[in-house]
Amino acid sequence: MDEGIPTGDDLVALLAALASPHRLRVVAALAGGRNYVSQLARDLGISRALLQVHLKKLEASGLVTSALEVSEDGKAMHYYEVVPFAVHLTPETVERASTSLTT
């Protein structure tokens, strides 16, 4: 994205990533701070496998980032956190973004 104006492809990826109730809940949960996969799955009441699918989509769109950390007891823990973002969606934004669509 350049100067806060998303490209067409960026806007499509962002809107597609947020077009799921599960992914909206994941972003909302991570807005409160970073969390690791197992705890996040428990908090959201979904399986870790389903959560991983949604986290991968959110990470691919740039809405979340992840880091693998080792706990004190030597257990690998995959942490995710939301990346601050803001999109002002107007007809003009969509019009500008549409001129750079590659697909």
Short mmCIF file of C-alpha atoms in Angstrom, two decimals:
data_model
loop_
_atom_site.label_atom_id
_atom_site.label_comp_id
_atom_site.label_asym_id
_atom_site.label_seq_id
_atom_site.Cartn_x
_atom_site.Cartn_y
_atom_site.Cartn_z
CA MET A 1 0.00 0.00 0.00
CA ASP A 2 1.22 3.45 -0.83
CA GLU A 3 0.42 6.50 1.34
CA GLY A 4 -2.58 4.76 2.87
CA ILE A 5 -4.23 4.17 -0.50
CA PRO A 6 -4.41 0.43 -1.12
CA THR A 7 -3.74 -1.06 -4.52
CA GLY A 8 -6.60 -2.97 -6.04
CA ASP A 9 -4.96 -6.29 -5.21
CA ASP A 10 -4.26 -5.19 -1.62
CA LEU A 11 -7.86 -4.10 -1.16
CA VAL A 12 -9.21 -7.38 -2.55
CA ALA A 13 -6.90 -9.38 -0.22
CA LEU A 14 -7.87 -7.26 2.79
CA LEU A 15 -11.60 -7.51 2.15
CA ALA A 16 -11.38 -11.25 1.41
CA ALA A 17 -9.43 -11.82 4.63
CA LEU A 18 -12.04 -9.99 6.67
CA ALA A 19 -15.01 -11.61 4.88
CA SER A 20 -15.31 -14.40 7.44
CA PRO A 21 -16.94 -14.28 10.87
CA HIS A 22 -14.15 -16.49 12.24
CA ARG A 23 -11.43 -14.19 10.93
CA LEU A 24 -13.21 -11.10 12.28
CA ARG A 25 -13.30 -12.79 15.69
CA VAL A 26 -9.60 -13.66 15.44
CA VAL A 27 -8.69 -10.05 14.63
CA ALA A 28 -10.93 -8.83 17.46
CA ALA A 29 -9.31 -11.26 19.91
CA LEU A 30 -5.81 -10.23 18.86
CA ALA A 31 -6.70 -6.54 19.11
CA GLY A 32 -6.44 -7.09 22.86
CA GLY A 33 -2.85 -8.29 22.54
CA ARG A 34 -0.80 -11.10 21.11
CA ASN A 35 -1.68 -14.66 21.93
CA TYR A 36 -0.53 -18.19 21.16
CA VAL A 37 -2.49 -20.59 18.99
CA SER A 38 -3.72 -23.04 21.65
CA GLN A 39 -5.01 -20.31 23.96
CA LEU A 40 -6.55 -18.37 21.11
CA ALA A 41 -8.36 -21.52 19.90
CA ARG A 42 -9.72 -22.11 23.42
CA ASP A 43 -10.79 -18.46 23.75
CA LEU A 44 -12.61 -18.58 20.39
CA GLY A 45 -14.06 -22.06 20.86
CA ILE A 46 -12.66 -23.46 17.60
CA SER A 47 -10.16 -26.18 16.79
CA ARG A 48 -6.48 -25.33 16.40
CA ALA A 49 -6.59 -26.75 12.86
CA LEU A 50 -9.43 -24.42 11.82
CA LEU A 51 -7.77 -21.50 13.58
CA GLN A 52 -4.51 -22.16 11.70
CA VAL A 53 -6.37 -21.95 8.37
CA HIS A 54 -7.78 -18.56 9.31
CA LEU A 55 -4.51 -17.28 10.75
CA LYS A 56 -2.67 -18.19 7.54
CA LYS A 57 -5.19 -16.20 5.48
CA LEU A 58 -4.89 -13.23 7.83
CA GLU A 59 -1.10 -13.42 7.78
CA ALA A 60 -1.01 -13.65 3.97
CA SER A 61 -3.07 -10.47 3.75
CA GLY A 62 -0.75 -8.65 6.18
CA LEU A 63 -3.31 -8.28 8.96
CA VAL A 64 -1.44 -10.42 11.50
CA THR A 65 2.16 -11.45 12.09
CA SER A 66 3.54 -14.45 13.90
CA ALA A 67 6.58 -15.49 15.88
CA LEU A 68 7.68 -18.88 17.14
CA GLU A 69 8.95 -18.75 20.72
CA VAL A 70 10.17 -21.39 23.16
CA SER A 71 8.57 -21.42 26.61
CA GLU A 72 10.52 -21.94 29.83
CA ASP A 73 9.68 -25.64 29.75
CA GLY A 74 11.05 -25.97 26.20
CA LYS A 75 7.69 -26.05 24.43
CA ALA A 76 7.47 -24.26 21.05
CA MET A 77 4.64 -21.73 21.05
CA HIS A 78 3.40 -19.92 17.95
CA TYR A 79 2.30 -16.39 18.87
CA TYR A 80 0.20 -14.12 16.65
CA GLU A 81 -0.51 -10.43 16.87
CA VAL A 82 -2.59 -8.04 14.84
CA VAL A 83 -0.84 -5.47 12.66
CA PRO A 84 -2.34 -1.99 13.09
CA PHE A 85 -4.38 -1.09 10.04
CA ALA A 86 -7.00 1.40 8.91
CA VAL A 87 -8.94 1.52 5.69
CA HIS A 88 -11.24 4.35 4.79
CA LEU A 89 -13.52 2.66 2.28
CA THR A 90 -15.35 5.03 -0.01
CA PRO A 91 -16.51 4.81 -3.61
CA GLU A 92 -13.50 6.95 -4.53
CA THR A 93 -11.12 4.58 -2.75
CA VAL A 94 -12.61 1.65 -4.63
CA GLU A 95 -12.40 3.57 -7.92
CA ARG A 96 -8.70 4.41 -7.40
CA ALA A 97 -7.89 0.88 -6.25
CA SER A 98 -9.67 -0.68 -9.23
CA THR A 99 -7.28 0.98 -11.67
CA SER A 100 -4.39 -1.10 -10.33
CA LEU A 101 -6.07 -4.52 -10.26
CA THR A 102 -3.90 -7.21 -11.84
CA THR A 103 -6.53 -9.97 -11.91
#
